[in-house]
Each structure stands twice: as structure tokens, then as C-alpha cells.
CSV table of C-alpha atoms and ligand atoms in Angstrom, one decimal:
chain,number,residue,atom,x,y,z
A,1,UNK,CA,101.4,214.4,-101.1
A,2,UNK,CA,104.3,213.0,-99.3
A,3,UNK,CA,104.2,209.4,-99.3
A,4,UNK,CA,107.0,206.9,-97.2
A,5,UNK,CA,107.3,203.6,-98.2
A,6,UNK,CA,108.6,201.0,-96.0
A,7,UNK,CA,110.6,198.3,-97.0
A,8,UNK,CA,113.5,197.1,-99.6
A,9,UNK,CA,113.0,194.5,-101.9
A,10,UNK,CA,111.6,194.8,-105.6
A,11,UNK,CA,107.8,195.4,-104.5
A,12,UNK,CA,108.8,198.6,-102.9
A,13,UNK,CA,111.1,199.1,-106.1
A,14,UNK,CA,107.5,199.2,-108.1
A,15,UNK,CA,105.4,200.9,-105.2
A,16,UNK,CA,107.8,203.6,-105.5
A,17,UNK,CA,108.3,204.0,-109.0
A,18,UNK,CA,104.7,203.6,-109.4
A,19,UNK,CA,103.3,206.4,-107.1
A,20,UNK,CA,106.5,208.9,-108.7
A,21,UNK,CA,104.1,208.5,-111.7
A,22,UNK,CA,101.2,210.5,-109.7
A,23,UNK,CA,100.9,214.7,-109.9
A,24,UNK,CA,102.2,216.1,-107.1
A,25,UNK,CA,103.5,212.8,-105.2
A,26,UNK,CA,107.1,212.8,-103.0
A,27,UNK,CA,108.0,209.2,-102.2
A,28,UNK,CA,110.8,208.5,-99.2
A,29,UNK,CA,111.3,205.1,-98.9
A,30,UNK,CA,112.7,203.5,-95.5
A,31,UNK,CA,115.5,201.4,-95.9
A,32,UNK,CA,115.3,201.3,-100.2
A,33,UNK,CA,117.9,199.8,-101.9
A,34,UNK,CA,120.9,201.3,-104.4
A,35,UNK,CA,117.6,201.0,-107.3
A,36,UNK,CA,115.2,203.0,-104.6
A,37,UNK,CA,117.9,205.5,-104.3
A,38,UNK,CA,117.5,206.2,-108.4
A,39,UNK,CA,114.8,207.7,-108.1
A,40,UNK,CA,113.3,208.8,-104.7
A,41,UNK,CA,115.0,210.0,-101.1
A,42,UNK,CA,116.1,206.9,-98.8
A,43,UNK,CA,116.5,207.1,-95.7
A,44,UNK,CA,118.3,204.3,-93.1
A,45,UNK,CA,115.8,203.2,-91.2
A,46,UNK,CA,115.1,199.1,-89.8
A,47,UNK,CA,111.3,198.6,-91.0
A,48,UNK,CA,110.6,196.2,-87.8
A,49,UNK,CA,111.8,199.0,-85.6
A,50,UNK,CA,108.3,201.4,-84.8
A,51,UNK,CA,110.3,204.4,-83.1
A,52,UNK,CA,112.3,204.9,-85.6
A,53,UNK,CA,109.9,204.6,-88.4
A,54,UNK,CA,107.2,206.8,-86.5
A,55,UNK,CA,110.5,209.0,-85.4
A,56,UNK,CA,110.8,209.8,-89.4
A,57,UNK,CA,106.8,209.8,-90.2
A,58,UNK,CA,106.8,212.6,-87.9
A,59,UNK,CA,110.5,214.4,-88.9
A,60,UNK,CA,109.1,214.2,-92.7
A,61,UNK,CA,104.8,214.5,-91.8
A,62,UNK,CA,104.5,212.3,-94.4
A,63,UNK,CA,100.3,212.3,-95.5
A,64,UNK,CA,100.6,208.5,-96.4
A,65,UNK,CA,102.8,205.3,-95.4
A,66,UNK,CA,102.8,202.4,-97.0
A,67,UNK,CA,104.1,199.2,-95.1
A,68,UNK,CA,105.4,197.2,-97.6
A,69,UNK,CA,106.9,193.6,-95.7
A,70,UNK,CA,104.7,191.5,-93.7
A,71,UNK,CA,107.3,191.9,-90.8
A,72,UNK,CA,106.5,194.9,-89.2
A,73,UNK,CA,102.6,194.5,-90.3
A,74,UNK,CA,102.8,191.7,-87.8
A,75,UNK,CA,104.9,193.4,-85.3
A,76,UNK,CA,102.4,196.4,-85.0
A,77,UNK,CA,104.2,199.0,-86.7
A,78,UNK,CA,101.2,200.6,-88.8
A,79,UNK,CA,99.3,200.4,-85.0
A,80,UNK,CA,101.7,202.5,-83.8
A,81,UNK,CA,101.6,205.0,-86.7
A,82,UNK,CA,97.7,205.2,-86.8
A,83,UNK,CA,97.6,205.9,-82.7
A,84,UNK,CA,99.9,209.2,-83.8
A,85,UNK,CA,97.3,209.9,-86.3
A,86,UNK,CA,99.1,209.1,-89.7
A,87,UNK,CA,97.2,207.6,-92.7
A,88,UNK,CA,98.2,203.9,-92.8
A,89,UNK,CA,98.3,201.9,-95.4
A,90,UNK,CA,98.9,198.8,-94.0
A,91,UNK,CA,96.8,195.7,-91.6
A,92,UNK,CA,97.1,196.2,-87.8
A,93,UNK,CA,98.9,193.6,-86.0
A,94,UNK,CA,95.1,191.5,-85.1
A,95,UNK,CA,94.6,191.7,-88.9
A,96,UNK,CA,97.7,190.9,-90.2
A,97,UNK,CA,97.7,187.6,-88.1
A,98,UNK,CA,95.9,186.5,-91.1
A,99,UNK,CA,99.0,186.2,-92.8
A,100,UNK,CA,101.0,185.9,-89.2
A,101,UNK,CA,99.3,182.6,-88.7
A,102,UNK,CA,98.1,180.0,-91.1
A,103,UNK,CA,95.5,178.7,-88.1
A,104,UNK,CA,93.9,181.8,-87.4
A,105,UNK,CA,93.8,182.5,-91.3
A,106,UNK,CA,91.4,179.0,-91.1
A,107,UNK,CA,89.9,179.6,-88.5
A,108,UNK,CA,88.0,183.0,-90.0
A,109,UNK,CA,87.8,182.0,-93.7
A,110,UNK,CA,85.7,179.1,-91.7
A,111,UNK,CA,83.4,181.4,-89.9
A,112,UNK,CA,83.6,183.7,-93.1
A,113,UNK,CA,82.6,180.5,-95.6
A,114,UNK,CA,85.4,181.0,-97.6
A,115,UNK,CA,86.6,177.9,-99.6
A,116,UNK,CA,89.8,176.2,-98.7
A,117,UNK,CA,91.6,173.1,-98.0
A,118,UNK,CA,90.7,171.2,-95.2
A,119,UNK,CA,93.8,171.3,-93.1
A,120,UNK,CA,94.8,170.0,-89.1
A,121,UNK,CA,97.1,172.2,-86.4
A,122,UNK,CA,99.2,169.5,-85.1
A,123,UNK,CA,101.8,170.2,-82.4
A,124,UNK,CA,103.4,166.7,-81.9
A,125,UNK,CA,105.0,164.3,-84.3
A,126,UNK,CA,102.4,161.8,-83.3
A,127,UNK,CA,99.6,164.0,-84.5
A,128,UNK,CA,101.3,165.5,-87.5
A,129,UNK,CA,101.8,161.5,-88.6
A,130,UNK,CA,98.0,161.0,-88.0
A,131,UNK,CA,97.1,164.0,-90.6
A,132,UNK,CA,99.9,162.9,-92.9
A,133,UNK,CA,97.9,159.9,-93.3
A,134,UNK,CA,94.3,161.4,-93.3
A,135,UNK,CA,95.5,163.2,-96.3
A,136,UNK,CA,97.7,160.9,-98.5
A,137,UNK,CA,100.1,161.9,-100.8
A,138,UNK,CA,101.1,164.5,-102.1
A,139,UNK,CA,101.6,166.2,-98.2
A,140,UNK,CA,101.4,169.7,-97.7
A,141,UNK,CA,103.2,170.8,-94.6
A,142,UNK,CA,103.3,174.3,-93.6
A,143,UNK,CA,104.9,176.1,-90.6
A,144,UNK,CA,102.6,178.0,-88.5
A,145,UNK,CA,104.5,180.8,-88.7
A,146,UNK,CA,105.8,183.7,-91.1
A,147,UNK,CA,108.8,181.8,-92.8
A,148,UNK,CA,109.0,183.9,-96.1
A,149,UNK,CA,107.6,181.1,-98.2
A,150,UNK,CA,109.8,178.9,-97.9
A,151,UNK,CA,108.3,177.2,-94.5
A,152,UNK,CA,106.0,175.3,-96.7
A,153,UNK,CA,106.9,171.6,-97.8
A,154,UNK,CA,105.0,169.9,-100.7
A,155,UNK,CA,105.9,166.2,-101.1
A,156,UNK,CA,105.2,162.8,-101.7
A,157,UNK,CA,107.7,161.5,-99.7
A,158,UNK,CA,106.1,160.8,-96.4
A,159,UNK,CA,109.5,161.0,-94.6
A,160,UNK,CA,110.2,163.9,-96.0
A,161,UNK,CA,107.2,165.6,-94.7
A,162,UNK,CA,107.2,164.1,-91.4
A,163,UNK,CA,110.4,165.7,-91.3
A,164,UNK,CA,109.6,168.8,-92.3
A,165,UNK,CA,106.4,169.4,-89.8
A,166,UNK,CA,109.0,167.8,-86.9
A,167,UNK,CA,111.1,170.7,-87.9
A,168,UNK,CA,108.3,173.3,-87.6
A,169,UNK,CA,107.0,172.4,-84.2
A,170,UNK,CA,110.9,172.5,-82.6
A,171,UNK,CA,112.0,175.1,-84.6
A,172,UNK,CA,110.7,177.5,-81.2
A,173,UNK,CA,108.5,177.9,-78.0
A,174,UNK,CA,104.6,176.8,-79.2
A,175,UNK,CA,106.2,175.9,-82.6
A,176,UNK,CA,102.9,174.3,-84.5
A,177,UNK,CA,102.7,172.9,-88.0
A,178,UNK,CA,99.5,173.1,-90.6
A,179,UNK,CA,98.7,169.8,-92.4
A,180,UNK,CA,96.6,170.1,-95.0
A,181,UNK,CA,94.4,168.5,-98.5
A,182,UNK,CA,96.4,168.8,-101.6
A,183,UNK,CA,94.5,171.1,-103.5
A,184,UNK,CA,95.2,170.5,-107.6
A,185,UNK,CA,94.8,173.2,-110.2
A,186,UNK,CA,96.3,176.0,-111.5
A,187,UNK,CA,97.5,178.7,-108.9
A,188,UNK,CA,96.2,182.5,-108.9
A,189,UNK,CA,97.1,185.5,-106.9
A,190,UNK,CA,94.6,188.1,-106.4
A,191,UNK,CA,94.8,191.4,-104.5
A,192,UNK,CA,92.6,193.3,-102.9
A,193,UNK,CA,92.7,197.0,-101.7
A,194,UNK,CA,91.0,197.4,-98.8
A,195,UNK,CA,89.7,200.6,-96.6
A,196,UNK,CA,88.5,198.0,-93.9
A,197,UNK,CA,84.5,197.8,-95.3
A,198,UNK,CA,85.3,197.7,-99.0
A,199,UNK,CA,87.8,195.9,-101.7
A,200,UNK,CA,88.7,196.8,-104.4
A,201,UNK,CA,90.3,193.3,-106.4
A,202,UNK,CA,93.4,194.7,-108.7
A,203,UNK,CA,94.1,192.1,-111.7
A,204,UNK,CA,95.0,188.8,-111.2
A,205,UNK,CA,98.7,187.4,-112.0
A,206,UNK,CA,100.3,184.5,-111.3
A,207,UNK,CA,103.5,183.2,-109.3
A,208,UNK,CA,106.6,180.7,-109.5
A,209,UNK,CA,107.3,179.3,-106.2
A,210,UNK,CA,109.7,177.3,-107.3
A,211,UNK,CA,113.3,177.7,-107.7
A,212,UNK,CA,113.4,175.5,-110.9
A,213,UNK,CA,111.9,175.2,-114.6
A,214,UNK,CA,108.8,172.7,-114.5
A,215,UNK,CA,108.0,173.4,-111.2
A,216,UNK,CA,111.6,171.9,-109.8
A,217,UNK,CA,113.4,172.0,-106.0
A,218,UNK,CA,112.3,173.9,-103.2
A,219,UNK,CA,109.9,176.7,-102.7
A,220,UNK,CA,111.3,180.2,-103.0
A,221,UNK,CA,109.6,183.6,-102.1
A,222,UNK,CA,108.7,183.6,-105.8
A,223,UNK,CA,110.9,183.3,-109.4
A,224,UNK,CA,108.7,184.9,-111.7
A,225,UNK,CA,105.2,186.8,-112.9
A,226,UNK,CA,103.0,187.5,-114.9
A,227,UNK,CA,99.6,189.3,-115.9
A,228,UNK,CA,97.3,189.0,-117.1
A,229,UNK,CA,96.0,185.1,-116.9
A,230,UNK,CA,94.4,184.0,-120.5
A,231,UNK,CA,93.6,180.9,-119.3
A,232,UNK,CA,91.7,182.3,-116.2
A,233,UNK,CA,87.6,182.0,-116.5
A,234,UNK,CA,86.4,185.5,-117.3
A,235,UNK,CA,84.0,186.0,-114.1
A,236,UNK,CA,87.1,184.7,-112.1
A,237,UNK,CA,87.6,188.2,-110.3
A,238,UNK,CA,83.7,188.6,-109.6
A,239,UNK,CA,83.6,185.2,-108.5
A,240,UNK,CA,86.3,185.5,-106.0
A,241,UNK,CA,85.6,189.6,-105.1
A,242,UNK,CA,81.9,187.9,-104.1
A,243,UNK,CA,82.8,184.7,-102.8
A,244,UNK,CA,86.1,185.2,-100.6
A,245,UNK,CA,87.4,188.8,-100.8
A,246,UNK,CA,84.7,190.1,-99.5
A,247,UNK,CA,83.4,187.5,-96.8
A,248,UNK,CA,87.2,187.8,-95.0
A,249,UNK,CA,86.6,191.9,-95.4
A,250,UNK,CA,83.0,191.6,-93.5
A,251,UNK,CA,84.2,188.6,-90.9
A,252,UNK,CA,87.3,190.8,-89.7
A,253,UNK,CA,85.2,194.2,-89.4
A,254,UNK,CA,82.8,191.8,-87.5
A,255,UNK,CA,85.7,191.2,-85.4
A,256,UNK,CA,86.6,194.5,-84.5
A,257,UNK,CA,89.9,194.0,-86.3
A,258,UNK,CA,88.9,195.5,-89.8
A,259,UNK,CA,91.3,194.7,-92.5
A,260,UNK,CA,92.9,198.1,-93.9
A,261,UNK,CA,95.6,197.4,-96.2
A,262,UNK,CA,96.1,194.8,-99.2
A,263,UNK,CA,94.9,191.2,-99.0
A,264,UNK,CA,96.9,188.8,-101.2
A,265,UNK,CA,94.7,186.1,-101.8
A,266,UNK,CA,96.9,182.4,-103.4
A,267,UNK,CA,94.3,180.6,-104.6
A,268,UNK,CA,94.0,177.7,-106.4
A,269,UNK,CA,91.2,177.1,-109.2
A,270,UNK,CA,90.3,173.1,-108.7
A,271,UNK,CA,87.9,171.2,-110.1
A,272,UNK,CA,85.5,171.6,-107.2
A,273,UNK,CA,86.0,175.4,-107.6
A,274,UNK,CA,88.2,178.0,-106.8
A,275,UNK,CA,90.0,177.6,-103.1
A,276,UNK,CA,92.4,179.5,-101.0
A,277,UNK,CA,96.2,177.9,-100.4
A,278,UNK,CA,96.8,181.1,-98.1
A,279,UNK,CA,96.2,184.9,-97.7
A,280,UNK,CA,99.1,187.5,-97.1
A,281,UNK,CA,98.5,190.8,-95.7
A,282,UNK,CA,100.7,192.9,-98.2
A,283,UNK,CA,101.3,193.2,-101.8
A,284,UNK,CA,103.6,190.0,-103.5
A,285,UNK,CA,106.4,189.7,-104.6
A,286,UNK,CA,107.2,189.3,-107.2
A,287,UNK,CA,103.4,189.7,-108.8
A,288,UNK,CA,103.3,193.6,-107.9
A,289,UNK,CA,105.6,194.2,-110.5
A,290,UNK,CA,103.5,192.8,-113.2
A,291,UNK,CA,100.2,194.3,-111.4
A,292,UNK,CA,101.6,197.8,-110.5
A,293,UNK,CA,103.4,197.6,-114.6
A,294,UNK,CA,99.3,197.2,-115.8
A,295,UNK,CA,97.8,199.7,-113.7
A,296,UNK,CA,96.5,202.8,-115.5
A,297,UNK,CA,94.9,204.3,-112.5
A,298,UNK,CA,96.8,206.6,-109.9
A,299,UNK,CA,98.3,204.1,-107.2
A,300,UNK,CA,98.6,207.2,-104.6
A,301,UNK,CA,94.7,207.8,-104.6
A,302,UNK,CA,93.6,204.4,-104.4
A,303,UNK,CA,96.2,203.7,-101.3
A,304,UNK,CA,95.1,206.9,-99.7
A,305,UNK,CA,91.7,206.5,-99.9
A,306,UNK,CA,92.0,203.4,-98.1
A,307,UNK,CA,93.9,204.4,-95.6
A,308,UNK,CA,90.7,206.9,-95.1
A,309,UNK,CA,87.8,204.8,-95.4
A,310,UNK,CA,87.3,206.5,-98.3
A,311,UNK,CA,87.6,203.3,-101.1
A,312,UNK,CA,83.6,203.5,-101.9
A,313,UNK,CA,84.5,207.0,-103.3
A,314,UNK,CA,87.2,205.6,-106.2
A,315,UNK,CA,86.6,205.1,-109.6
A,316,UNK,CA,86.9,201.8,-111.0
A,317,UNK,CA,90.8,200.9,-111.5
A,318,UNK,CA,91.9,200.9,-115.2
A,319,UNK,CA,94.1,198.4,-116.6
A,320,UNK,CA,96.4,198.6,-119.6
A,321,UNK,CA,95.6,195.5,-122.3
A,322,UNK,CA,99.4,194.7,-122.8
A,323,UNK,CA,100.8,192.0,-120.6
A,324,UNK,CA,103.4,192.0,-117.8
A,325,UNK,CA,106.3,189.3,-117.6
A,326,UNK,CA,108.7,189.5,-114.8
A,327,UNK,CA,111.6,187.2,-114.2
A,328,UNK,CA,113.7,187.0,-111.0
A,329,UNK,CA,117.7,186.9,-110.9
A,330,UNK,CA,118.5,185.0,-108.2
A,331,UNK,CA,122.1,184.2,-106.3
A,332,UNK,CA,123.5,181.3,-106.6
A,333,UNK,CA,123.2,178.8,-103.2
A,334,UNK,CA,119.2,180.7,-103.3
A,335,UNK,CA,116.8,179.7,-101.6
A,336,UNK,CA,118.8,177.4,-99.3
A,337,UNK,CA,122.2,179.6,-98.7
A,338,UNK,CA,122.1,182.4,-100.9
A,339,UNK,CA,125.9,183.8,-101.9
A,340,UNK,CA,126.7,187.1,-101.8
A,341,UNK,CA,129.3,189.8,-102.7
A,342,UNK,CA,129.5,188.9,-106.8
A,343,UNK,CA,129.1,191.8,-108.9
A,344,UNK,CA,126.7,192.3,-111.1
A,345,UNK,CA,127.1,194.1,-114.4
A,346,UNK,CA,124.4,195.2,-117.4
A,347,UNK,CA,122.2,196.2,-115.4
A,348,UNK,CA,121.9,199.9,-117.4
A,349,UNK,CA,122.2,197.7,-120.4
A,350,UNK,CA,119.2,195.9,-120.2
A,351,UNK,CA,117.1,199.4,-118.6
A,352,UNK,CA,118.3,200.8,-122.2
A,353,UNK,CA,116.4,198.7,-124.0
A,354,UNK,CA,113.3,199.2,-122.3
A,355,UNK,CA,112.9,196.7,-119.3
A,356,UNK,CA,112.2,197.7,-115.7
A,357,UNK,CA,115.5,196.5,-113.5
A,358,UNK,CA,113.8,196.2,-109.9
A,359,UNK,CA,116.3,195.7,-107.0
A,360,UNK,CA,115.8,193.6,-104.5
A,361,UNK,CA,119.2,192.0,-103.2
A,362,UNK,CA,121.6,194.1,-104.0
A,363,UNK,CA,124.3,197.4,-102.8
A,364,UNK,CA,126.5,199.4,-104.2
A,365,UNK,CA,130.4,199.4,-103.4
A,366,UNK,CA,132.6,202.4,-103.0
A,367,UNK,CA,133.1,202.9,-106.4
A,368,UNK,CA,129.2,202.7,-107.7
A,369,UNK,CA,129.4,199.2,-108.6
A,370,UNK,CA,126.1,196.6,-107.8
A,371,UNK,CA,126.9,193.9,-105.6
A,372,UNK,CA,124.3,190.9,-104.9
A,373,UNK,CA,123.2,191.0,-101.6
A,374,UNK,CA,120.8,188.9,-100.5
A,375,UNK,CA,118.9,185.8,-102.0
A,376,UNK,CA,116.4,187.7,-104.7
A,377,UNK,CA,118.7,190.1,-106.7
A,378,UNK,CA,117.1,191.7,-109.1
A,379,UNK,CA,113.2,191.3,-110.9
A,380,UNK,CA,113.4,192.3,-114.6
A,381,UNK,CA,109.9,193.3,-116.0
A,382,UNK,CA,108.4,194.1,-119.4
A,383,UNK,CA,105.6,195.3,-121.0
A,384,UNK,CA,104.3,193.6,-124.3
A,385,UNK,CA,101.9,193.5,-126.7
A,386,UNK,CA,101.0,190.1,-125.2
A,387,UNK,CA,102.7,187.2,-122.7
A,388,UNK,CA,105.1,185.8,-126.0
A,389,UNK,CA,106.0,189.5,-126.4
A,390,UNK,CA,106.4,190.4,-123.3
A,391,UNK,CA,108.2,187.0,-122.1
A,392,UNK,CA,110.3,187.7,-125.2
A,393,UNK,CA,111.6,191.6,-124.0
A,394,UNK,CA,112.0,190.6,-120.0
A,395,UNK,CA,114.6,187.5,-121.2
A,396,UNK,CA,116.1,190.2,-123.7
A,397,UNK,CA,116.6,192.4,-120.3
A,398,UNK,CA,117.6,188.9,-118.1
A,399,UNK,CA,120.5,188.3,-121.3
A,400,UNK,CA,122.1,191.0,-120.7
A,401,UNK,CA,122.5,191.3,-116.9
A,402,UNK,CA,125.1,188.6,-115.3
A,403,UNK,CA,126.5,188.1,-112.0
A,404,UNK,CA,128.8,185.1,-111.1
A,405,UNK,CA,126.5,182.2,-109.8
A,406,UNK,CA,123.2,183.6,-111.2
A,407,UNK,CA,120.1,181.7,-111.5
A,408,UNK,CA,116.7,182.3,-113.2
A,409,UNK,CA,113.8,180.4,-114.5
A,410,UNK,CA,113.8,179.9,-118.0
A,411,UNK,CA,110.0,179.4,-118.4
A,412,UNK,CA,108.2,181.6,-116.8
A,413,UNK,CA,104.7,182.6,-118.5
A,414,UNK,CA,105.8,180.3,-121.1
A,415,UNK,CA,102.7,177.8,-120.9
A,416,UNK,CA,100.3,180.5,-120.4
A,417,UNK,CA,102.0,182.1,-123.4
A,418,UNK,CA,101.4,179.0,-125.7
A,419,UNK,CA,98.1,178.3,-124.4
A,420,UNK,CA,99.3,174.9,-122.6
A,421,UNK,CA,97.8,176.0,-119.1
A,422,UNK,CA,94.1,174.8,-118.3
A,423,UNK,CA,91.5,175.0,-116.0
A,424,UNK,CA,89.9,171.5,-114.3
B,501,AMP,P1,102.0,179.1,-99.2
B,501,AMP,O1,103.2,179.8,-98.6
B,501,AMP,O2,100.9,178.7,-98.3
B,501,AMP,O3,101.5,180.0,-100.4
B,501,AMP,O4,102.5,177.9,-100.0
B,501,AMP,C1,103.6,178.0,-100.9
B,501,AMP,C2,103.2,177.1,-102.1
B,501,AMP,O5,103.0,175.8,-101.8
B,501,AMP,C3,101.9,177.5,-102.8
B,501,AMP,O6,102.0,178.6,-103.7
B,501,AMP,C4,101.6,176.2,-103.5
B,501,AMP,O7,102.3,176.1,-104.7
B,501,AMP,C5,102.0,175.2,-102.5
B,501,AMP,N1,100.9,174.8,-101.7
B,501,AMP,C6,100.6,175.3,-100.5
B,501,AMP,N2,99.4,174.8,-100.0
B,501,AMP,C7,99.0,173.9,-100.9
B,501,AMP,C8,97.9,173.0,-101.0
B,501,AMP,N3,97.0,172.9,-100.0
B,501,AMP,N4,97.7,172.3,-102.1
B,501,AMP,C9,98.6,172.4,-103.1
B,501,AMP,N5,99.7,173.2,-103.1
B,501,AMP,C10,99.9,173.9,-102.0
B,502,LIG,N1,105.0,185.8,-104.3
B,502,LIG,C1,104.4,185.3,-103.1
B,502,LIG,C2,104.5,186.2,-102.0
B,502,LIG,O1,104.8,187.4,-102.1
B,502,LIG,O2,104.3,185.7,-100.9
């Protein structure tokens, strides 16, 4: 099976080392990056760009894509590859809107039932000021629109996140903010492989949005991982498979815009139950590479058979019992303005002693040396025999790679690890 991955960051780094694990699996990934180009065929193509990606889908007849980013989910680019008659996996442009926009996202996990925090579309100062109040501290103010994660602003500084939602509705034309309830509790993320009727929930890991230990400055696409979640309540994946996974799957068949593809569920557990913060309509980043590092099971069926329709036909996914730590090197100046150009050295280092070194930001110079090149650098991923061991191996791997400016968190998993972490 020839399989083309779309995309460039760490997540596609897993994806593709992932499915290389299957019998019989060929993985090109489009564009890749220098740790892609290790150990599968790149090829220099712009993900957002549909010709050119259904241009090489055609040029290689790949049996499978998978569309990694949420950018060229919401610009249509798996609709374009399913009218030629290639197996997708990845949401059409209707169903990726679920991650496109935060409003519609609301407006069917309302007509689904799904839990989640009551929340206002505002599209003048005046009105975002009336929510602000409604609410109370802390404010959560979230940009309409895709912004990475970083559009969202949690704060309890009301100027602040006046500020913030003014920023969102000028930032361009029908710019709208989300203002919503403070939901308290510990965060999950849970994804869900869907064929557009069924899902299939993977195992449940959870993020660190942001860019400092304790929880510390802005929001970031994501610092760290980790899998599995001791503190989580043991129905917690039945719960949520029955209770919002499954109601979103049935509301946007309902639709006529079936979801086919991955549904990232962010959830927070509360003490009036578990609630959605937001849904994304591809894997995470950087939570695949704890997920995918767990996953006994052969990646390349499950994605293929729900690219068919065919998920009802899968065997239940296996899991392995260690845990999964990762922890994210990040450029100095990230999130805000990330530096780039330092090199980067150790990186074979820390792969000998047994860590995964996934590349995200980074290139290769003339002379075969790493460069950081973009905000995330590198994620650095271990297997333990549980989160002490496997927090212990990752920071081993993190030790020994350095890059002028580098940051990373020095705590991630490290309340889960000693038990600190509970649930209201
Ligand atoms: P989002 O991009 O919507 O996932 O938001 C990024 C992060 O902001 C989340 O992972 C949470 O840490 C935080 N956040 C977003 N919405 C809420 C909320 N309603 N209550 C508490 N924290 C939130
Ligand atoms: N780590 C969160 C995300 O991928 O959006």
C-alpha cells in the first residue's frame, strides 16, 4: 500500500514512522522535513495547494492520503482528492469547519447535546464587553478563526481580554471573537477515528499549552505529552465515546457533511462533568507522538478502513501498557517571534540512546547540518515502564540535544507522574 502523508511538523514525523511499521506499507510524505526524509521519500509539494497535491496523488496512485494540518482540511484539499476517486483520510471542507470555526463547532455540539461551555459570538467591542462581564473572571477569549492555538486568551485581566477579542474582530473582513464560561478541571485530549458513521476513540493523553513550567505565559500549539492519564476515571473513554464522540459523528452525517477523518476532542473533566474546550479535525500535536508511540495495532488499516467506510470491520485497537512522555524543543523568541537559523547539535546523540527525535522546525544546511527553522523544533519521545520512567528517558534525550536560545518545559507529566493531578 502506498500511503502519502501530507504535512511537516512532528505529527507527520510519527504518522510516518508509524505506518513504515506496517507489512507491505510505502509512505511519501508531502513537504516532510530533513527527519521525514530519514526514513521515507519526500517530495516538495505546499499542502494548501490541491493541484499540486492531487497532481502527485495521481503521478504516485497512492491507495491512501492522509492530510495531516488542519489547513488544507479547511481549504478543501481532501474534497478535491475524493472527487478524483482517491481514499481520503481526512474531513471535507463542511466538516472540517468544526475546527475552522469555533461558532459552528457550538452550534452542532448544541443540536448534538454535547456538553460544553456556554459561550457568546460577539463581533463589536461593545458586545464582546457585555459577555466579558456575563462571565467574570477568569475570561476566555477565543478568535473565530484557525490561529494555530495561539488565538486563544485566558486571563483575569479584563483589559487584557478586551484587548485581545478587539484584536480578533479587526484582525480581518467578518473578523468575530468567541467569549466563553471558564471551564475548571483537568484537560484531556481524545481522538477519534472516524469512517463518517463510526469512531473509533484511540487513548487519551494530555497537552501543555503553555510555553512555561506551572502553566506560565502564552498559549503555544503545545510543549509537551503524555499517555496514558492515571488520574483519568476508568469509564472516561466510554463515557466520552457515548456522550460526545459519537453524538458530533451522528449530527454531521445528519447534516449531509459526515465526518471522515480524526476528531480531536480538548476536553476538560469539571466538576459538573466532562465538557468540551474545542474539537480539531486532525490528529494533535504534539499528543500523536505519545498516542501513535502506544499503539500496538496497524495505523495503515485503521486509517484505510476509514477512509472506506469500512471502520465497523476493525478489530479493537491494542495499546501497549508502558507510558509515552514527549517534550517539545522550542526556539527561543517561541511562541511570540520564534528565532531561526541556530544550529542544532545531538540530535543522533540522544536517538542512540533510545528516544524518538521528531522534527518539526527544522532544515538541513549544505553540509548536513540541522538548523532550527520554525517555532516547534524538535519533539523528543520515550517509551517507559511508566510516566517517572518514561519522563526520566525523554529529559535524558532533551539533555543532550542543544541549540543556541532553546527552550523546553521542565515539568511535563511530572504531576501526573507523582500522583499530584486530581479529578473535581
Ligand atoms: P483551544 O484552542 O480552544 O483549545 O484553547 C487553548 C487552551 O486554552 C485550552 O487548551 C485551554 O487550556 C484553554 N481554554 C480554552 N477554552 C477554555 C475554557 N472555556 N475554560 C478554560 N480554559 C480554556
Ligand atoms: N496540541 C493541540 C493541538 O494540536 O491543537
Amino acid at each position: 500500500m502506498l500511503i502519502l502523508v501530507i504535512g511537516q511538523g512532528a505529527r507527520e514525523h510519527a504518522i510516518t514512522q508509524t505506518l513504515l511499521k506496517d507489512k507491505n506499507v510505502e509512505v511519501v510524505c508531502a513537504p516532510g522535513n530533513p527527519g521525514i526524509a530519514k526514513i521515507a521519500r519526500t517530495s516538495t509539494v505546499s499542502p494548501n495547494d490541491a493541484d499540486s497535491v492531487l497532481a502527485l496523488a495521481k503521478e504516485l496512485t497512492a491507495d491512501l492520503i492522509v492530510i495531516g494540518p488542519e489547513a488544507p482540511l479547511v481549504a478543501g484539499v481532501a474534497d478535491i482528492l475524493r472527487a478524483h476517486g482517491f481514499a481520503v483520510f481526512g474531513p471535507s471542507k463542511s466538516a472540517a469547519e468544526l475546527e475552522g470555526s469555533k461558532a459552528f463547532a457550538k452550534e452542532v455540539m448544541k443540536a448534538a447535546g454535547v456538553p460544553t461551555a456556554q459561550a457568546f459570538l460577539c463581533v463589536t467591542v461593545d458586545e464582546a464587553g457585555i459577555a466579558l462581564d456575563k462571565f467574570g473572571a477568569p475570561y476566555v477569549v477565543k478568535d473565530d478563526g484557525l490561529a494555530s492555538g495561539k488565538g486563544v486568551v485566558v486571563t483575569s485581566d479584563r483589559q487584557e481580554a478586551l484587548q485581545h477579542a478587539m484584536a480578533c474582530i479587526d484582525s480581518r473582513d467578518g473578523g468575530a471573537v468567541v467569549i466563553e464560561e471558564y471551564l475548571a478541571g483537568p484537560e484531556v485530549s481524545l481522538f477519534g477515528i472516524s469512517d463518517g458513521k463510526t469512531i473509533v476513540p484511540l487513548t487519551p493523553a494530555q497537552d501543555f499549552k503553555r510555553i512555561f513550567d506551572n502553566d506560565q505565559g502564552p498559549n503555544t500549539g503545545g510543549m509537551g505529552a503524555y499517555s496514558p492519564l492515571p488520574w483519568a476515571p476508568d469509564d472516561l473513554v466510554a463515557q466520552v465515546q457515548k456522550n460526545i464522540l459519537q453524538p458530533m459523528i451522528d449530527e454531521m452525517a445528519k447534516r449531509g457533511t459526515p465526518f471522515v477523518g480524526l476528531l480531536f476532542a480538548g476536553l476538560a473533566i469539571t466538576s459538573s462533568g466532562v465538557k468540551v474546550i474545542e474539537f480539531n479535525a486532525r490528529f494533535g500535536d504534539p499528543e500523536t507522538q505519545v498516542v501513535l508511540a502506544r499503539l500496538n495495532s496497524p495505523l495503515s488499516e485503521v486509517l484505510y478502513a476509514a477512509a472506506t467506510g469500512k471502520l465497523d470491520t476493525q478489530p479493537m485497537l491494542q495499546w501497549k501498557d508502558q507510558s509515552a512522555v514527549t517534550v517539545v524543543q522550542a526556539a527561543q523568541g517561541y511562541p511570540d517571534n520564534p528565532v531561526t537559523g541556530a544550529a542544532i547539535s545531538g540530535i543522533v546523540e540522544a536517538e542512540q540512546q533510545g528516544v524518538l527525535v521528531y522534527h518539526a522546525g527544522t532544515t538541513m544546511d549544505h553540509f548536513g547540518n540541522y538548523l532550527v527553522n520554525g517555532g516547534r523544533v524538535l519533539s523528543v519521545t520515550a517509551l517507559g515502564s511508566d510516566l517517572g520512567d518514561a519522563r526520566r528517558r525523554a529529559y535524558q534525550g532533551v539533555e543532550r540535544i542543544s541549540f543556541t536560545g532553546e527552550q523546553h518545559r521542565t515539568d511535563i507529566a511530572l504531576a501526573a507522574a507523582q500522583g499530584e493531578i486530581k479529578v473535581p
